[in-house]
Amino acid sequence: MSTPTPLTERYVSATVRSLKPAAQEDVRSELQASIADAIEARLEHGESREAAERAVLTELGDPDILAAGYADRPLHLLGPRYYLTWLRLLKTLLIIVPLCVVGGVALAQTLAGASVGQTIGEVAAVGASTVVHLCFWVTLVFVMLERTGADTGTDWDVGQLPEPSVDGAGKGELIASLAFLALATGAVFWDHFRGLISGDGQALPILNPALWPWWIGSLLVLMGFEAALAIALYARKRWTTDLAVMNTILAVLIMSILVTLLGNDQLINSEVIAYAEAQHGVERDTFDVLGIVTGFAIVGISVWDIVDGWRKTARARGVDVAEG
């Protein structure tokens, strides 16, 4: 074997420098022999030695990539073995965790009496920090799994195949929606005519009686539209854009009415509050906290209803494209 030229020696040295000391000499000898043979083959075809050497080294490519092949070392953060598991977990966490954290921070700031600007600033900062930390730590864990070759226990089998279905368009969903709306309507009428709380020998309605007939009537009309929406959804067998728009409008209207009444202390019967204060020693601050929590719950449920409707619409459109 001919003596390696400075160019070949530089390439070989750059390749073996990142290998374990015990493997460097073997790889050096093997690589030098391989390069020499490739150069000789090109010389036989009439190329000059300098041109042949450069061509051979160029074909071998980046020495760091070649060294990774010798060391069986991956040159990616996440390979196909872990990528999908990482992606699914990260998507799930990014949907759940930031919403919970942001909601908790907003609730805490509101209870502490912070201004709207302070609340928004704190929510934005904590929300962004949560997203960054989630992405970093989840990715770090999977990078460590990739490097150690650990088993995540998530091997795929045919039992994991999803059943073909379209969300929110079956008979079960229709029955559940209509039953809930019927119970809610019945509770409103029962509360008004019979009362849901017994105090001082008489039944007290929880909702403010002054809301009748216009405010309560408006809510009942919107609930009727909700029932019509559920029936239309069942009839079409899938979510569509117009149904998602209608669902959004209804959710916004119901949320606006309830939050407005709650914020103006008009939703709950004042006699119920007075009775709780006088007979059970419930402090006014407790009702303030309950009001804030209820407001957040109303907004959260409404936002989730809107997002869920559009998510199912997008999924149904994907099914249409696949079938087309």
C-alpha positions as CSV (number, residue, x, y, z in Angstrom):
1,M,0.0,0.0,0.0
2,S,1.4,3.4,-0.9
3,T,2.1,6.1,1.7
4,P,-0.9,8.3,2.3
5,T,-0.6,11.8,0.9
6,P,-1.1,14.8,3.2
7,L,-4.7,15.3,1.8
8,T,-5.6,11.7,2.5
9,E,-4.0,11.8,5.9
10,R,-5.9,14.9,6.8
11,Y,-9.2,13.2,5.8
12,V,-8.4,10.1,7.7
13,S,-7.4,12.1,10.8
14,A,-10.6,14.1,10.7
15,T,-12.6,10.9,10.5
16,V,-11.0,9.0,13.4
17,R,-10.6,11.9,15.8
18,S,-14.1,11.5,17.2
19,L,-13.9,7.7,17.5
20,K,-13.0,5.8,20.7
21,P,-9.2,5.4,21.0
22,A,-9.5,1.6,20.9
23,A,-11.1,1.8,17.4
24,Q,-9.1,4.6,15.9
25,E,-6.1,2.5,14.6
26,D,-8.4,-0.2,13.0
27,V,-10.5,2.4,11.3
28,R,-7.5,4.4,10.2
29,S,-5.9,1.3,8.6
30,E,-9.2,0.2,7.0
31,L,-10.0,3.7,5.6
32,Q,-6.4,4.3,4.3
33,A,-6.6,1.0,2.4
34,S,-10.0,1.7,1.0
35,I,-8.9,5.1,-0.2
36,A,-5.8,3.8,-1.7
37,D,-7.7,1.1,-3.6
38,A,-10.2,3.6,-4.9
39,I,-7.4,5.9,-6.1
40,E,-5.6,3.0,-7.9
41,A,-8.8,2.1,-9.7
42,R,-9.1,5.6,-11.0
43,L,-5.5,5.8,-12.0
44,E,-6.0,2.7,-14.2
45,H,-8.6,4.7,-16.1
46,G,-6.1,7.4,-16.9
47,E,-6.9,10.0,-14.2
48,S,-4.1,12.0,-12.5
49,R,-3.3,11.0,-8.9
50,E,-4.3,14.4,-7.6
51,A,-7.6,14.4,-9.4
52,A,-8.3,10.8,-8.4
53,E,-7.5,11.5,-4.8
54,R,-9.8,14.5,-4.7
55,A,-12.6,12.6,-6.4
56,V,-12.4,9.6,-4.0
57,L,-12.4,11.8,-0.9
58,T,-15.3,13.9,-2.3
59,E,-17.3,10.7,-2.8
60,L,-16.6,9.6,0.8
61,G,-18.2,12.8,2.0
62,D,-18.0,14.7,5.3
63,P,-15.6,12.8,7.6
64,D,-17.8,13.5,10.6
65,I,-20.7,11.7,8.9
66,L,-18.4,8.8,7.9
67,A,-17.2,8.6,11.5
68,A,-20.7,8.5,12.8
69,G,-21.3,5.5,10.5
70,Y,-18.2,3.7,12.0
71,A,-19.3,4.5,15.5
72,D,-23.0,3.6,14.8
73,R,-23.9,7.0,16.2
74,P,-27.1,8.7,15.0
75,L,-26.9,12.1,13.5
76,H,-30.4,13.2,14.4
77,L,-32.2,14.2,17.5
78,L,-35.1,11.8,17.0
79,G,-35.3,8.9,14.6
80,P,-38.4,7.2,13.2
81,R,-38.5,4.8,16.2
82,Y,-39.4,7.5,18.6
83,Y,-40.6,10.4,16.5
84,L,-44.3,9.6,16.2
85,T,-44.6,8.8,19.9
86,W,-42.8,12.1,20.7
87,L,-45.1,14.1,18.4
88,R,-48.3,12.5,19.7
89,L,-47.4,13.1,23.3
90,L,-46.2,16.7,22.7
91,K,-49.4,17.6,20.8
92,T,-51.5,16.2,23.7
93,L,-49.5,18.0,26.3
94,L,-49.5,21.3,24.4
95,I,-53.3,21.2,24.2
96,I,-53.9,20.3,27.9
97,V,-51.1,21.8,30.0
98,P,-50.9,25.4,28.8
99,L,-54.6,25.8,28.9
100,C,-54.7,24.6,32.5
101,V,-51.8,26.7,33.5
102,V,-53.1,29.8,31.8
103,G,-56.5,29.3,33.3
104,G,-55.1,28.9,36.7
105,V,-52.9,32.0,36.5
106,A,-55.8,34.1,35.1
107,L,-58.0,32.9,38.0
108,A,-55.3,33.6,40.6
109,Q,-54.7,37.1,39.2
110,T,-58.4,37.8,39.1
111,L,-58.9,36.7,42.7
112,A,-55.9,38.8,43.7
113,G,-57.5,41.9,42.2
114,A,-54.9,42.4,39.5
115,S,-55.7,44.8,36.6
116,V,-56.6,43.5,33.2
117,G,-53.2,44.5,31.8
118,Q,-51.4,42.8,34.6
119,T,-53.5,39.6,34.2
120,I,-52.9,39.5,30.4
121,G,-49.1,40.1,30.9
122,E,-48.8,37.4,33.5
123,V,-50.9,35.0,31.4
124,A,-48.9,35.6,28.3
125,A,-45.5,35.2,30.1
126,V,-46.5,32.1,32.0
127,G,-48.2,30.6,28.9
128,A,-45.1,31.1,26.7
129,S,-42.8,29.8,29.4
130,T,-45.0,26.7,29.8
131,V,-44.9,25.9,26.0
132,V,-41.1,26.4,25.8
133,H,-40.5,24.2,28.9
134,L,-42.9,21.5,27.6
135,C,-41.2,21.3,24.2
136,F,-37.7,21.3,25.7
137,W,-38.1,18.7,28.5
138,V,-40.3,16.3,26.4
139,T,-37.8,16.5,23.6
140,L,-34.9,16.0,26.0
141,V,-36.4,12.9,27.4
142,F,-36.9,11.4,23.9
143,V,-33.4,12.3,22.8
144,M,-32.1,10.4,25.8
145,L,-34.3,7.5,24.9
146,E,-32.9,7.7,21.3
147,R,-29.3,7.7,22.5
148,T,-29.8,4.8,25.0
149,G,-32.1,2.7,22.8
150,A,-34.6,2.3,25.6
151,D,-38.0,0.6,24.9
152,T,-41.0,2.9,25.3
153,G,-43.4,0.0,25.3
154,T,-45.4,1.6,22.5
155,D,-44.9,-1.0,19.7
156,W,-47.7,-0.8,17.2
157,D,-50.0,-3.7,16.4
158,V,-53.2,-4.0,14.4
159,G,-55.3,-3.7,17.5
160,Q,-54.5,0.0,17.6
161,L,-56.3,0.7,14.3
162,P,-59.1,3.2,14.9
163,E,-62.7,2.4,14.0
164,P,-63.9,4.5,11.1
165,S,-66.3,7.1,12.5
166,V,-67.1,10.8,12.3
167,D,-67.2,12.7,15.6
168,G,-70.5,14.0,16.9
169,A,-72.8,12.7,14.3
170,G,-74.3,9.5,15.8
171,K,-77.6,8.7,17.4
172,G,-75.9,8.5,20.8
173,E,-74.6,12.1,20.6
174,L,-78.1,13.3,19.5
175,I,-79.8,11.6,22.4
176,A,-77.2,12.9,24.8
177,S,-77.5,16.5,23.5
178,L,-81.3,16.5,23.6
179,A,-81.4,14.9,27.0
180,F,-79.1,17.5,28.4
181,L,-81.0,20.4,26.9
182,A,-84.3,18.9,28.2
183,L,-82.9,18.6,31.7
184,A,-81.5,22.1,31.6
185,T,-84.8,23.5,30.4
186,G,-86.7,21.5,33.1
187,A,-84.3,22.8,35.8
188,V,-84.9,26.4,34.7
189,F,-88.7,26.0,34.9
190,W,-88.6,24.0,38.2
191,D,-86.3,26.7,39.7
192,H,-88.7,29.4,38.8
193,F,-92.0,27.8,39.8
194,R,-90.9,25.5,42.6
195,G,-87.5,26.7,43.7
196,L,-84.4,24.7,44.2
197,I,-83.4,25.9,47.7
198,S,-85.6,25.8,50.8
199,G,-85.1,28.7,53.1
200,D,-87.3,30.3,55.9
201,G,-90.1,27.9,55.2
202,Q,-90.3,28.7,51.5
203,A,-88.6,27.6,48.3
204,L,-86.1,30.1,46.9
205,P,-85.2,30.1,43.2
206,I,-81.5,30.2,42.5
207,L,-81.8,32.3,39.4
208,N,-82.9,35.9,39.7
209,P,-86.7,36.0,39.2
210,A,-86.3,39.4,37.5
211,L,-84.7,37.6,34.6
212,W,-88.1,36.4,33.5
213,P,-89.4,36.6,30.9
214,W,-86.9,38.3,28.6
215,W,-83.5,37.1,29.7
216,I,-84.6,33.6,30.5
217,G,-86.8,33.5,27.4
218,S,-83.7,34.4,25.3
219,L,-81.7,31.6,26.8
220,L,-84.5,29.1,26.2
221,V,-84.7,30.2,22.6
222,L,-81.0,29.7,22.2
223,M,-81.3,26.3,23.8
224,G,-84.0,25.5,21.2
225,F,-81.5,26.4,18.5
226,E,-79.0,24.1,20.2
227,A,-81.5,21.3,19.9
228,A,-82.1,22.1,16.3
229,L,-78.3,22.1,15.7
230,A,-78.0,18.7,17.2
231,I,-80.8,17.4,15.0
232,A,-79.3,18.9,11.9
233,L,-75.9,17.4,12.8
234,Y,-77.5,14.0,13.1
235,A,-79.3,14.4,9.8
236,R,-76.1,15.3,7.9
237,K,-74.1,12.6,9.7
238,R,-71.1,14.9,10.0
239,W,-69.9,18.3,10.9
240,T,-69.9,21.0,8.2
241,T,-68.7,24.5,8.1
242,D,-72.2,26.1,8.4
243,L,-72.9,23.9,11.4
244,A,-69.6,24.9,13.0
245,V,-70.5,28.6,12.4
246,M,-73.9,28.1,13.9
247,N,-72.4,26.4,16.9
248,T,-69.9,29.2,17.4
249,I,-72.6,31.9,17.2
250,L,-74.8,30.0,19.8
251,A,-71.9,29.4,22.1
252,V,-70.8,33.1,22.0
253,L,-74.4,34.3,22.5
254,I,-75.0,32.0,25.5
255,M,-71.6,32.8,27.0
256,S,-72.2,36.6,26.6
257,I,-75.6,36.5,28.3
258,L,-74.5,34.4,31.2
259,V,-71.2,36.3,31.8
260,T,-72.9,39.7,31.5
261,L,-75.6,38.8,34.0
262,L,-73.0,37.2,36.3
263,G,-70.7,40.2,36.1
264,N,-73.6,42.6,36.9
265,D,-74.7,40.5,39.9
266,Q,-78.0,39.8,38.1
267,L,-77.8,36.1,37.5
268,I,-78.2,34.7,41.1
269,N,-81.2,35.5,43.2
270,S,-80.2,38.1,45.9
271,E,-82.5,36.4,48.4
272,V,-80.4,33.2,48.1
273,I,-77.2,35.1,48.9
274,A,-78.8,36.9,51.8
275,Y,-80.2,33.6,53.2
276,A,-76.7,32.0,52.9
277,E,-75.1,34.9,54.7
278,A,-77.7,35.1,57.5
279,Q,-78.3,31.5,58.1
280,H,-75.0,29.8,57.3
281,G,-72.5,32.6,57.9
282,V,-71.2,32.5,54.3
283,E,-69.1,35.6,53.7
284,R,-69.6,37.9,50.7
285,D,-66.0,37.2,49.6
286,T,-67.0,33.6,49.2
287,F,-69.7,34.5,46.7
288,D,-67.2,36.8,44.9
289,V,-64.8,33.8,44.5
290,L,-67.6,31.5,43.4
291,G,-68.7,34.1,40.8
292,I,-65.2,34.4,39.4
293,V,-64.8,30.6,39.2
294,T,-68.3,30.3,37.6
295,G,-67.4,32.9,35.0
296,F,-64.2,31.2,34.1
297,A,-66.1,27.9,33.8
298,I,-68.7,29.4,31.5
299,V,-66.0,30.9,29.3
300,G,-63.9,27.8,29.3
301,I,-66.8,25.5,28.4
302,S,-67.9,27.8,25.6
303,V,-64.5,28.1,24.1
304,W,-64.0,24.4,24.3
305,D,-67.4,23.9,22.6
306,I,-66.4,26.2,19.8
307,V,-62.9,24.7,19.3
308,D,-64.3,21.1,19.4
309,G,-66.9,22.0,16.7
310,W,-64.3,23.3,14.4
311,R,-61.9,20.4,15.1
312,K,-64.6,17.9,14.2
313,T,-65.4,19.9,11.1
314,A,-61.8,19.8,10.0
315,R,-61.7,16.1,10.7
316,A,-64.9,15.5,8.7
317,R,-63.5,17.5,5.8
318,G,-60.4,15.2,5.9
319,V,-62.7,12.2,5.7
320,D,-64.4,13.7,2.6
321,V,-61.1,14.3,0.9
322,A,-60.0,10.8,1.6
323,E,-63.2,9.3,0.3
324,G,-63.0,11.5,-2.8
